[in-house]
Amino acid sequence: MNESHIILFGNGEIPIHESALLVLRKAKTIVCLDGGVDKLLGLGYSPNYILGDLDSLSLHPDNYDCNVIELHDQSKNDLDKGLEWCLNNNITEIILIGFSGQRDDQNMAALYSLRSFSEKLNLTMITNYSIIHCLKGQSKFNVVNGQTISLMASNSMTSITTKGLKHELDNDRLLSPGHGISNIALTKSIKIQADDWIWVFLNHIT
């Protein structure tokens, strides 16, 4: 298998925002993690693969019309196992949908999985509230003037520079966990430079 772009669909909050639904409508390959398949089918989409320990499926694996791959490793969550599978199958560009909501501990675990695997994979997480990236170095994003942008650093010593935001950073550190929250885009594109990994939340306009 050698595909350039797939959707990894989780068993979290069902996507209802148009940003996620548009991506699903255009998807050519959807890989579901365990019980996420039942939520995907409920939205009217069919998976190409189901991955995981398969303990959350509502039906027997043979009743799903797709490739089912059992992955056992109780030390890792479904998202980590799915991302490792993608890495082993030369899939490097992935959109993550269905990995937020319902439980706060799982939300945090998903963000840290995003952090861990962004060193090797090009990942974008789409939730019902935002589009999330984890980056190091320089990145540019197309946004909407007035859009709420939030930054969070995994290391409090991280130096960050921004261009295009209301409250600019110039080789500055985030002084508290909430310091980078709820900034505002003043242009149609923003640039962010960080010398260590940070999460960037492009919050949906509506």
mmCIF file of N, CA, C and O in Angstrom, residues 27-131:
data_model
loop_
_atom_site.group_PDB
_atom_site.id
_atom_site.type_symbol
_atom_site.label_atom_id
_atom_site.label_comp_id
_atom_site.label_asym_id
_atom_site.label_seq_id
_atom_site.Cartn_x
_atom_site.Cartn_y
_atom_site.Cartn_z
ATOM 1 N N ALA A 27 -12.867 12.141 0.570
ATOM 2 C CA ALA A 27 -11.864 11.120 0.903
ATOM 3 C C ALA A 27 -11.904 9.936 -0.058
ATOM 4 O O ALA A 27 -12.981 9.461 -0.427
ATOM 5 N N LYS A 28 -10.738 9.481 -0.441
ATOM 6 C CA LYS A 28 -10.616 8.267 -1.252
ATOM 7 C C LYS A 28 -10.307 7.045 -0.394
ATOM 8 O O LYS A 28 -10.660 5.926 -0.750
ATOM 9 N N THR A 29 -9.637 7.271 0.727
ATOM 10 C CA THR A 29 -9.292 6.170 1.633
ATOM 11 C C THR A 29 -9.588 6.584 3.064
ATOM 12 O O THR A 29 -9.097 7.604 3.531
ATOM 13 N N ILE A 30 -10.403 5.787 3.748
ATOM 14 C CA ILE A 30 -10.734 6.040 5.149
ATOM 15 C C ILE A 30 -10.343 4.818 5.965
ATOM 16 O O ILE A 30 -10.797 3.701 5.686
ATOM 17 N N VAL A 31 -9.506 5.041 6.950
ATOM 18 C CA VAL A 31 -9.082 3.986 7.864
ATOM 19 C C VAL A 31 -9.730 4.248 9.207
ATOM 20 O O VAL A 31 -9.505 5.302 9.820
ATOM 21 N N CYS A 32 -10.557 3.333 9.679
ATOM 22 C CA CYS A 32 -11.252 3.496 10.953
ATOM 23 C C CYS A 32 -10.481 2.786 12.053
ATOM 24 O O CYS A 32 -9.935 1.697 11.847
ATOM 25 N N LEU A 33 -10.470 3.401 13.224
ATOM 26 C CA LEU A 33 -9.886 2.780 14.392
ATOM 27 C C LEU A 33 -10.996 2.195 15.245
ATOM 28 O O LEU A 33 -11.832 2.927 15.799
ATOM 29 N N ASP A 34 -11.041 0.884 15.278
ATOM 30 C CA ASP A 34 -11.948 0.129 16.139
ATOM 31 C C ASP A 34 -13.395 0.613 16.012
ATOM 32 O O ASP A 34 -13.937 0.686 14.916
ATOM 33 N N GLY A 35 -14.034 1.006 17.125
ATOM 34 C CA GLY A 35 -15.450 1.346 17.114
ATOM 35 C C GLY A 35 -15.808 2.576 16.324
ATOM 36 O O GLY A 35 -16.993 2.856 16.116
ATOM 37 N N GLY A 36 -14.815 3.322 15.849
ATOM 38 C CA GLY A 36 -15.093 4.464 14.997
ATOM 39 C C GLY A 36 -15.836 4.075 13.732
ATOM 40 O O GLY A 36 -16.544 4.890 13.137
ATOM 41 N N VAL A 37 -15.705 2.799 13.331
ATOM 42 C CA VAL A 37 -16.354 2.359 12.089
ATOM 43 C C VAL A 37 -17.867 2.490 12.183
ATOM 44 O O VAL A 37 -18.537 2.851 11.196
ATOM 45 N N ASP A 38 -18.438 2.219 13.343
ATOM 46 C CA ASP A 38 -19.893 2.298 13.473
ATOM 47 C C ASP A 38 -20.388 3.733 13.372
ATOM 48 O O ASP A 38 -21.457 3.998 12.824
ATOM 49 N N LYS A 39 -19.601 4.673 13.887
ATOM 50 C CA LYS A 39 -19.951 6.084 13.760
ATOM 51 C C LYS A 39 -19.803 6.551 12.315
ATOM 52 O O LYS A 39 -20.609 7.339 11.823
ATOM 53 N N LEU A 40 -18.767 6.057 11.635
ATOM 54 C CA LEU A 40 -18.580 6.413 10.225
ATOM 55 C C LEU A 40 -19.744 5.894 9.376
ATOM 56 O O LEU A 40 -20.289 6.626 8.543
ATOM 57 N N LEU A 41 -20.129 4.648 9.598
ATOM 58 C CA LEU A 41 -21.258 4.073 8.853
ATOM 59 C C LEU A 41 -22.538 4.856 9.128
ATOM 60 O O LEU A 41 -23.366 5.049 8.236
ATOM 61 N N GLY A 42 -22.686 5.336 10.366
ATOM 62 C CA GLY A 42 -23.856 6.134 10.710
ATOM 63 C C GLY A 42 -23.919 7.450 9.965
ATOM 64 O O GLY A 42 -25.004 8.011 9.769
ATOM 65 N N LEU A 43 -22.748 7.935 9.528
ATOM 66 C CA LEU A 43 -22.688 9.167 8.735
ATOM 67 C C LEU A 43 -22.908 8.895 7.245
ATOM 68 O O LEU A 43 -22.983 9.829 6.452
ATOM 69 N N GLY A 44 -22.977 7.617 6.867
ATOM 70 C CA GLY A 44 -23.226 7.267 5.474
ATOM 71 C C GLY A 44 -21.973 6.997 4.662
ATOM 72 O O GLY A 44 -22.046 6.943 3.428
ATOM 73 N N TYR A 45 -20.827 6.792 5.337
ATOM 74 C CA TYR A 45 -19.572 6.522 4.634
ATOM 75 C C TYR A 45 -19.088 5.118 4.962
ATOM 76 O O TYR A 45 -19.377 4.590 6.047
ATOM 77 N N SER A 46 -18.355 4.542 4.028
ATOM 78 C CA SER A 46 -17.829 3.194 4.214
ATOM 79 C C SER A 46 -16.316 3.249 4.365
ATOM 80 O O SER A 46 -15.639 3.967 3.617
ATOM 81 N N PRO A 47 -15.749 2.468 5.288
ATOM 82 C CA PRO A 47 -14.303 2.468 5.472
ATOM 83 C C PRO A 47 -13.601 1.550 4.477
ATOM 84 O O PRO A 47 -14.218 0.621 3.950
ATOM 85 N N ASN A 48 -12.345 1.808 4.247
ATOM 86 C CA ASN A 48 -11.504 0.903 3.476
ATOM 87 C C ASN A 48 -10.794 -0.101 4.384
ATOM 88 O O ASN A 48 -10.512 -1.226 3.977
ATOM 89 N N TYR A 49 -10.504 0.348 5.609
ATOM 90 C CA TYR A 49 -9.817 -0.495 6.587
ATOM 91 C C TYR A 49 -10.411 -0.248 7.973
ATOM 92 O O TYR A 49 -10.880 0.842 8.274
ATOM 93 N N ILE A 50 -10.339 -1.280 8.800
ATOM 94 C CA ILE A 50 -10.592 -1.144 10.232
ATOM 95 C C ILE A 50 -9.355 -1.662 10.951
ATOM 96 O O ILE A 50 -8.893 -2.778 10.678
ATOM 97 N N LEU A 51 -8.820 -0.847 11.863
ATOM 98 C CA LEU A 51 -7.634 -1.228 12.630
ATOM 99 C C LEU A 51 -7.951 -1.214 14.113
ATOM 100 O O LEU A 51 -8.777 -0.431 14.568
ATOM 101 N N GLY A 52 -7.252 -2.033 14.887
ATOM 102 C CA GLY A 52 -7.369 -1.973 16.337
ATOM 103 C C GLY A 52 -7.505 -3.340 16.960
ATOM 104 O O GLY A 52 -7.359 -4.369 16.281
ATOM 105 N N ASP A 53 -7.777 -3.360 18.262
ATOM 106 C CA ASP A 53 -7.965 -4.655 18.929
ATOM 107 C C ASP A 53 -9.375 -5.186 18.731
ATOM 108 O O ASP A 53 -9.696 -6.291 19.165
ATOM 109 N N LEU A 54 -10.232 -4.380 18.085
ATOM 110 C CA LEU A 54 -11.562 -4.794 17.618
ATOM 111 C C LEU A 54 -12.541 -5.096 18.758
ATOM 112 O O LEU A 54 -13.559 -5.759 18.540
ATOM 113 N N ASP A 55 -12.276 -4.570 19.944
ATOM 114 C CA ASP A 55 -13.154 -4.863 21.075
ATOM 115 C C ASP A 55 -14.336 -3.902 21.180
ATOM 116 O O ASP A 55 -15.212 -4.094 22.013
ATOM 117 N N SER A 56 -14.357 -2.868 20.321
ATOM 118 C CA SER A 56 -15.438 -1.879 20.390
ATOM 119 C C SER A 56 -16.389 -1.961 19.205
ATOM 120 O O SER A 56 -17.258 -1.102 19.053
ATOM 121 N N LEU A 57 -16.245 -2.977 18.374
ATOM 122 C CA LEU A 57 -17.121 -3.111 17.212
ATOM 123 C C LEU A 57 -18.497 -3.595 17.647
ATOM 124 O O LEU A 57 -18.627 -4.445 18.534
ATOM 125 N N SER A 58 -19.536 -3.091 17.010
ATOM 126 C CA SER A 58 -20.888 -3.534 17.340
ATOM 127 C C SER A 58 -21.230 -4.854 16.648
ATOM 128 O O SER A 58 -22.147 -5.565 17.075
ATOM 129 N N LEU A 59 -20.506 -5.176 15.585
ATOM 130 C CA LEU A 59 -20.727 -6.408 14.830
ATOM 131 C C LEU A 59 -19.464 -7.256 14.828
ATOM 132 O O LEU A 59 -18.380 -6.780 15.191
ATOM 133 N N HIS A 60 -19.587 -8.482 14.417
ATOM 134 C CA HIS A 60 -18.403 -9.328 14.227
ATOM 135 C C HIS A 60 -17.574 -8.744 13.093
ATOM 136 O O HIS A 60 -18.138 -8.240 12.100
ATOM 137 N N PRO A 61 -16.246 -8.776 13.187
ATOM 138 C CA PRO A 61 -15.403 -8.191 12.128
ATOM 139 C C PRO A 61 -15.727 -8.683 10.722
ATOM 140 O O PRO A 61 -15.601 -7.929 9.750
ATOM 141 N N ASP A 62 -16.187 -9.928 10.591
ATOM 142 C CA ASP A 62 -16.496 -10.472 9.261
ATOM 143 C C ASP A 62 -17.707 -9.796 8.623
ATOM 144 O O ASP A 62 -17.929 -9.936 7.411
ATOM 145 N N ASN A 63 -18.495 -9.091 9.434
ATOM 146 C CA ASN A 63 -19.704 -8.453 8.904
ATOM 147 C C ASN A 63 -19.454 -7.071 8.308
ATOM 148 O O ASN A 63 -20.386 -6.441 7.812
ATOM 149 N N TYR A 64 -18.203 -6.603 8.384
ATOM 150 C CA TYR A 64 -17.859 -5.313 7.784
ATOM 151 C C TYR A 64 -17.212 -5.559 6.422
ATOM 152 O O TYR A 64 -16.299 -6.368 6.296
ATOM 153 N N ASP A 65 -17.709 -4.860 5.427
ATOM 154 C CA ASP A 65 -17.253 -5.083 4.048
ATOM 155 C C ASP A 65 -15.998 -4.264 3.757
ATOM 156 O O ASP A 65 -16.020 -3.305 2.974
ATOM 157 N N CYS A 66 -14.898 -4.628 4.415
ATOM 158 C CA CYS A 66 -13.636 -3.927 4.209
ATOM 159 C C CYS A 66 -12.506 -4.774 4.791
ATOM 160 O O CYS A 66 -12.756 -5.837 5.387
ATOM 161 N N ASN A 67 -11.284 -4.296 4.644
ATOM 162 C CA ASN A 67 -10.139 -4.982 5.226
ATOM 163 C C ASN A 67 -10.107 -4.727 6.729
ATOM 164 O O ASN A 67 -10.162 -3.575 7.166
ATOM 165 N N VAL A 68 -10.020 -5.778 7.517
ATOM 166 C CA VAL A 68 -9.977 -5.672 8.976
ATOM 167 C C VAL A 68 -8.621 -6.180 9.454
ATOM 168 O O VAL A 68 -8.235 -7.316 9.163
ATOM 169 N N ILE A 69 -7.887 -5.325 10.171
ATOM 170 C CA ILE A 69 -6.541 -5.667 10.625
ATOM 171 C C ILE A 69 -6.498 -5.554 12.140
ATOM 172 O O ILE A 69 -6.698 -4.483 12.707
ATOM 173 N N GLU A 70 -6.246 -6.668 12.793
ATOM 174 C CA GLU A 70 -6.217 -6.688 14.249
ATOM 175 C C GLU A 70 -4.838 -6.278 14.746
ATOM 176 O O GLU A 70 -3.815 -6.837 14.327
ATOM 177 N N LEU A 71 -4.812 -5.294 15.629
ATOM 178 C CA LEU A 71 -3.563 -4.787 16.184
ATOM 179 C C LEU A 71 -3.623 -4.895 17.705
ATOM 180 O O LEU A 71 -4.436 -4.236 18.343
ATOM 181 N N HIS A 72 -2.756 -5.716 18.283
ATOM 182 C CA HIS A 72 -2.751 -5.915 19.728
ATOM 183 C C HIS A 72 -1.566 -5.209 20.356
ATOM 184 O O HIS A 72 -0.421 -5.467 19.996
ATOM 185 N N ASP A 73 -1.820 -4.319 21.264
ATOM 186 C CA ASP A 73 -0.772 -3.708 22.084
ATOM 187 C C ASP A 73 -1.471 -2.856 23.137
ATOM 188 O O ASP A 73 -1.825 -1.702 22.885
ATOM 189 N N GLN A 74 -1.679 -3.424 24.307
ATOM 190 C CA GLN A 74 -2.433 -2.733 25.348
ATOM 191 C C GLN A 74 -1.682 -1.540 25.941
ATOM 192 O O GLN A 74 -2.256 -0.745 26.687
ATOM 193 N N SER A 75 -0.395 -1.403 25.603
ATOM 194 C CA SER A 75 0.370 -0.260 26.110
ATOM 195 C C SER A 75 0.165 0.980 25.255
ATOM 196 O O SER A 75 0.653 2.058 25.612
ATOM 197 N N LYS A 76 -0.557 0.842 24.134
ATOM 198 C CA LYS A 76 -0.763 1.969 23.227
ATOM 199 C C LYS A 76 -2.244 2.154 22.963
ATOM 200 O O LYS A 76 -3.005 1.177 22.902
ATOM 201 N N ASN A 77 -2.660 3.417 22.787
ATOM 202 C CA ASN A 77 -4.057 3.653 22.443
ATOM 203 C C ASN A 77 -4.273 3.417 20.950
ATOM 204 O O ASN A 77 -3.330 3.204 20.180
ATOM 205 N N ASP A 78 -5.549 3.452 20.542
ATOM 206 C CA ASP A 78 -5.870 3.145 19.145
ATOM 207 C C ASP A 78 -5.215 4.122 18.175
ATOM 208 O O ASP A 78 -4.776 3.736 17.090
ATOM 209 N N LEU A 79 -5.146 5.404 18.569
ATOM 210 C CA LEU A 79 -4.558 6.387 17.665
ATOM 211 C C LEU A 79 -3.077 6.104 17.439
ATOM 212 O O LEU A 79 -2.598 6.147 16.304
ATOM 213 N N ASP A 80 -2.345 5.805 18.497
ATOM 214 C CA ASP A 80 -0.923 5.480 18.340
ATOM 215 C C ASP A 80 -0.735 4.261 17.444
ATOM 216 O O ASP A 80 0.138 4.237 16.572
ATOM 217 N N LYS A 81 -1.556 3.245 17.659
ATOM 218 C CA LYS A 81 -1.451 2.034 16.835
ATOM 219 C C LYS A 81 -1.784 2.339 15.376
ATOM 220 O O LYS A 81 -1.121 1.838 14.461
ATOM 221 N N GLY A 82 -2.790 3.181 15.159
ATOM 222 C CA GLY A 82 -3.140 3.537 13.787
ATOM 223 C C GLY A 82 -2.063 4.338 13.097
ATOM 224 O O GLY A 82 -1.754 4.117 11.924
ATOM 225 N N LEU A 83 -1.452 5.280 13.817
ATOM 226 C CA LEU A 83 -0.388 6.093 13.230
ATOM 227 C C LEU A 83 0.862 5.261 12.960
ATOM 228 O O LEU A 83 1.542 5.455 11.935
ATOM 229 N N GLU A 84 1.165 4.311 13.828
ATOM 230 C CA GLU A 84 2.295 3.420 13.575
ATOM 231 C C GLU A 84 2.036 2.562 12.346
ATOM 232 O O GLU A 84 2.947 2.322 11.541
ATOM 233 N N TRP A 85 0.795 2.104 12.189
ATOM 234 C CA TRP A 85 0.441 1.318 11.006
ATOM 235 C C TRP A 85 0.618 2.150 9.738
ATOM 236 O O TRP A 85 1.150 1.661 8.746
ATOM 237 N N CYS A 86 0.177 3.393 9.774
ATOM 238 C CA CYS A 86 0.361 4.277 8.620
ATOM 239 C C CYS A 86 1.845 4.456 8.311
ATOM 240 O O CYS A 86 2.263 4.387 7.148
ATOM 241 N N LEU A 87 2.636 4.677 9.341
ATOM 242 C CA LEU A 87 4.073 4.867 9.156
ATOM 243 C C LEU A 87 4.700 3.628 8.529
ATOM 244 O O LEU A 87 5.516 3.728 7.600
ATOM 245 N N ASN A 88 4.316 2.463 8.988
ATOM 246 C CA ASN A 88 4.867 1.208 8.458
ATOM 247 C C ASN A 88 4.411 0.929 7.037
ATOM 248 O O ASN A 88 5.020 0.105 6.339
ATOM 249 N N ASN A 89 3.334 1.585 6.615
ATOM 250 C CA ASN A 89 2.807 1.373 5.257
ATOM 251 C C ASN A 89 3.077 2.561 4.337
ATOM 252 O O ASN A 89 2.397 2.745 3.329
ATOM 253 N N ASN A 90 4.084 3.367 4.694
ATOM 254 C CA ASN A 90 4.527 4.487 3.851
ATOM 255 C C ASN A 90 3.441 5.517 3.584
ATOM 256 O O ASN A 90 3.421 6.161 2.531
ATOM 257 N N ILE A 91 2.543 5.690 4.545
ATOM 258 C CA ILE A 91 1.515 6.728 4.465
ATOM 259 C C ILE A 91 1.977 7.861 5.357
ATOM 260 O O ILE A 91 2.093 7.693 6.571
ATOM 261 N N THR A 92 2.260 9.001 4.787
ATOM 262 C CA THR A 92 2.878 10.080 5.562
ATOM 263 C C THR A 92 2.005 11.322 5.689
ATOM 264 O O THR A 92 2.327 12.210 6.472
ATOM 265 N N GLU A 93 0.907 11.397 4.949
ATOM 266 C CA GLU A 93 0.024 12.569 5.016
ATOM 267 C C GLU A 93 -1.354 12.109 5.445
ATOM 268 O O GLU A 93 -2.040 11.383 4.708
ATOM 269 N N ILE A 94 -1.763 12.534 6.642
ATOM 270 C CA ILE A 94 -2.950 11.956 7.259
ATOM 271 C C ILE A 94 -3.798 13.060 7.884
ATOM 272 O O ILE A 94 -3.274 13.955 8.549
ATOM 273 N N ILE A 95 -5.114 12.970 7.691
ATOM 274 C CA ILE A 95 -6.056 13.848 8.366
ATOM 275 C C ILE A 95 -6.768 13.030 9.438
ATOM 276 O O ILE A 95 -7.301 11.950 9.157
ATOM 277 N N LEU A 96 -6.768 13.530 10.658
ATOM 278 C CA LEU A 96 -7.365 12.838 11.791
ATOM 279 C C LEU A 96 -8.734 13.443 12.100
ATOM 280 O O LEU A 96 -8.854 14.642 12.325
ATOM 281 N N ILE A 97 -9.743 12.614 12.105
ATOM 282 C CA ILE A 97 -11.109 13.048 12.398
ATOM 283 C C ILE A 97 -11.692 12.093 13.441
ATOM 284 O O ILE A 97 -11.494 10.887 13.364
ATOM 285 N N GLY A 98 -12.434 12.643 14.406
ATOM 286 C CA GLY A 98 -13.067 11.802 15.413
ATOM 287 C C GLY A 98 -12.172 11.484 16.587
ATOM 288 O O GLY A 98 -12.286 10.407 17.184
ATOM 289 N N PHE A 99 -11.292 12.415 16.946
ATOM 290 C CA PHE A 99 -10.362 12.161 18.054
ATOM 291 C C PHE A 99 -10.482 13.207 19.150
ATOM 292 O O PHE A 99 -9.536 13.439 19.894
ATOM 293 N N SER A 100 -11.625 13.828 19.283
ATOM 294 C CA SER A 100 -11.838 14.791 20.364
ATOM 295 C C SER A 100 -13.227 14.571 20.943
ATOM 296 O O SER A 100 -14.040 13.828 20.400
ATOM 297 N N GLY A 101 -13.490 15.246 22.061
ATOM 298 C CA GLY A 101 -14.800 15.152 22.685
ATOM 299 C C GLY A 101 -14.925 13.942 23.591
ATOM 300 O O GLY A 101 -14.071 13.065 23.632
ATOM 301 N N GLN A 102 -15.972 13.926 24.339
ATOM 302 C CA GLN A 102 -16.393 12.823 25.206
ATOM 303 C C GLN A 102 -15.550 12.702 26.472
ATOM 304 O O GLN A 102 -16.051 12.829 27.572
ATOM 305 N N ARG A 103 -14.214 12.449 26.367
ATOM 306 C CA ARG A 103 -13.394 12.285 27.569
ATOM 307 C C ARG A 103 -12.161 13.174 27.495
ATOM 308 O O ARG A 103 -11.429 13.162 26.501
ATOM 309 N N ASP A 104 -11.920 13.939 28.575
ATOM 310 C CA ASP A 104 -10.795 14.871 28.599
ATOM 311 C C ASP A 104 -9.460 14.161 28.538
ATOM 312 O O ASP A 104 -8.514 14.646 27.913
ATOM 313 N N ASP A 105 -9.332 12.996 29.207
ATOM 314 C CA ASP A 105 -8.061 12.285 29.189
ATOM 315 C C ASP A 105 -7.732 11.796 27.782
ATOM 316 O O ASP A 105 -6.573 11.855 27.338
ATOM 317 N N GLN A 106 -8.726 11.346 27.051
ATOM 318 C CA GLN A 106 -8.492 10.895 25.678
ATOM 319 C C GLN A 106 -8.175 12.072 24.757
ATOM 320 O O GLN A 106 -7.375 11.945 23.827
ATOM 321 N N ASN A 107 -8.796 13.231 25.023
ATOM 322 C CA ASN A 107 -8.463 14.430 24.249
ATOM 323 C C ASN A 107 -6.993 14.768 24.410
ATOM 324 O O ASN A 107 -6.284 15.052 23.424
ATOM 325 N N MET A 108 -6.506 14.752 25.649
ATOM 326 C CA MET A 108 -5.109 15.086 25.902
ATOM 327 C C MET A 108 -4.180 14.054 25.273
ATOM 328 O O MET A 108 -3.146 14.399 24.689
ATOM 329 N N ALA A 109 -4.539 12.773 25.390
ATOM 330 C CA ALA A 109 -3.719 11.727 24.785
ATOM 331 C C ALA A 109 -3.624 11.916 23.268
ATOM 332 O O ALA A 109 -2.554 11.711 22.669
ATOM 333 N N ALA A 110 -4.731 12.326 22.641
ATOM 334 C CA ALA A 110 -4.714 12.542 21.190
ATOM 335 C C ALA A 110 -3.788 13.686 20.810
ATOM 336 O O ALA A 110 -3.052 13.609 19.818
ATOM 337 N N LEU A 111 -3.791 14.760 21.604
ATOM 338 C CA LEU A 111 -2.901 15.889 21.317
ATOM 339 C C LEU A 111 -1.438 15.485 21.458
ATOM 340 O O LEU A 111 -0.587 15.908 20.663
ATOM 341 N N TYR A 112 -1.141 14.664 22.445
ATOM 342 C CA TYR A 112 0.244 14.227 22.615
ATOM 343 C C TYR A 112 0.648 13.203 21.563
ATOM 344 O O TYR A 112 1.820 13.128 21.174
ATOM 345 N N SER A 113 -0.295 12.419 21.061
ATOM 346 C CA SER A 113 -0.002 11.555 19.924
ATOM 347 C C SER A 113 0.313 12.396 18.693
ATOM 348 O O SER A 113 1.229 12.084 17.919
ATOM 349 N N LEU A 114 -0.452 13.471 18.519
ATOM 350 C CA LEU A 114 -0.183 14.405 17.429
ATOM 351 C C LEU A 114 1.226 14.970 17.550
ATOM 352 O O LEU A 114 1.963 15.064 16.558
ATOM 353 N N ARG A 115 1.604 15.315 18.753
ATOM 354 C CA ARG A 115 2.946 15.833 19.006
ATOM 355 C C ARG A 115 4.017 14.787 18.681
ATOM 356 O O ARG A 115 4.991 15.063 17.986
ATOM 357 N N SER A 116 3.849 13.570 19.149
ATOM 358 C CA SER A 116 4.859 12.528 18.976
ATOM 359 C C SER A 116 5.071 12.161 17.515
ATOM 360 O O SER A 116 6.208 12.015 17.057
ATOM 361 N N PHE A 117 3.985 12.018 16.771
ATOM 362 C CA PHE A 117 4.095 11.512 15.406
ATOM 363 C C PHE A 117 4.308 12.612 14.376
ATOM 364 O O PHE A 117 4.633 12.315 13.222
ATOM 365 N N SER A 118 4.143 13.884 14.768
ATOM 366 C CA SER A 118 4.378 14.967 13.804
ATOM 367 C C SER A 118 5.844 15.070 13.407
ATOM 368 O O SER A 118 6.181 15.735 12.426
ATOM 369 N N GLU A 119 6.736 14.428 14.151
ATOM 370 C CA GLU A 119 8.143 14.417 13.774
ATOM 371 C C GLU A 119 8.375 13.574 12.524
ATOM 372 O O GLU A 119 9.346 13.782 11.801
ATOM 373 N N LYS A 120 7.471 12.615 12.263
ATOM 374 C CA LYS A 120 7.656 11.688 11.145
ATOM 375 C C LYS A 120 6.537 11.759 10.107
ATOM 376 O O LYS A 120 6.707 11.295 8.979
ATOM 377 N N LEU A 121 5.391 12.306 10.490
ATOM 378 C CA LEU A 121 4.227 12.327 9.616
ATOM 379 C C LEU A 121 3.681 13.740 9.474
ATOM 380 O O LEU A 121 3.841 14.567 10.372
ATOM 381 N N ASN A 122 3.032 14.005 8.352
ATOM 382 C CA ASN A 122 2.348 15.277 8.136
ATOM 383 C C ASN A 122 0.895 15.099 8.579
ATOM 384 O O ASN A 122 0.085 14.502 7.868
ATOM 385 N N LEU A 123 0.568 15.618 9.762
ATOM 386 C CA LEU A 123 -0.729 15.354 10.383
ATOM 387 C C LEU A 123 -1.544 16.624 10.539
ATOM 388 O O LEU A 123 -1.013 17.683 10.883
ATOM 389 N N THR A 124 -2.841 16.497 10.297
ATOM 390 C CA THR A 124 -3.801 17.564 10.566
ATOM 391 C C THR A 124 -4.971 16.949 11.302
ATOM 392 O O THR A 124 -5.529 15.949 10.856
ATOM 393 N N MET A 125 -5.328 17.510 12.458
ATOM 394 C CA MET A 125 -6.485 17.029 13.205
ATOM 395 C C MET A 125 -7.633 18.022 13.033
ATOM 396 O O MET A 125 -7.448 19.223 13.215
ATOM 397 N N ILE A 126 -8.791 17.513 12.659
ATOM 398 C CA ILE A 126 -9.974 18.350 12.507
ATOM 399 C C ILE A 126 -11.016 17.913 13.524
ATOM 400 O O ILE A 126 -11.398 16.733 13.573
ATOM 401 N N THR A 127 -11.464 18.852 14.352
ATOM 402 C CA THR A 127 -12.512 18.578 15.329
ATOM 403 C C THR A 127 -13.730 19.450 15.006
ATOM 404 O O THR A 127 -13.734 20.197 14.018
ATOM 405 N N ASN A 128 -14.725 19.383 15.850
ATOM 406 C CA ASN A 128 -15.902 20.230 15.654
ATOM 407 C C ASN A 128 -15.658 21.672 16.057
ATOM 408 O O ASN A 128 -16.537 22.522 15.910
ATOM 409 N N TYR A 129 -14.443 21.956 16.550
ATOM 410 C CA TYR A 129 -14.151 23.292 17.044
ATOM 411 C C TYR A 129 -12.948 23.950 16.365
ATOM 412 O O TYR A 129 -12.843 25.168 16.353
ATOM 413 N N SER A 130 -12.049 23.148 15.832
ATOM 414 C CA SER A 130 -10.830 23.733 15.264
ATOM 415 C C SER A 130 -10.109 22.757 14.352
ATOM 416 O O SER A 130 -10.425 21.556 14.306
ATOM 417 N N ILE A 131 -9.138 23.307 13.625
ATOM 418 C CA ILE A 131 -8.150 22.517 12.886
ATOM 419 C C ILE A 131 -6.846 22.651 13.656
ATOM 420 O O ILE A 131 -6.412 23.765 13.971
#
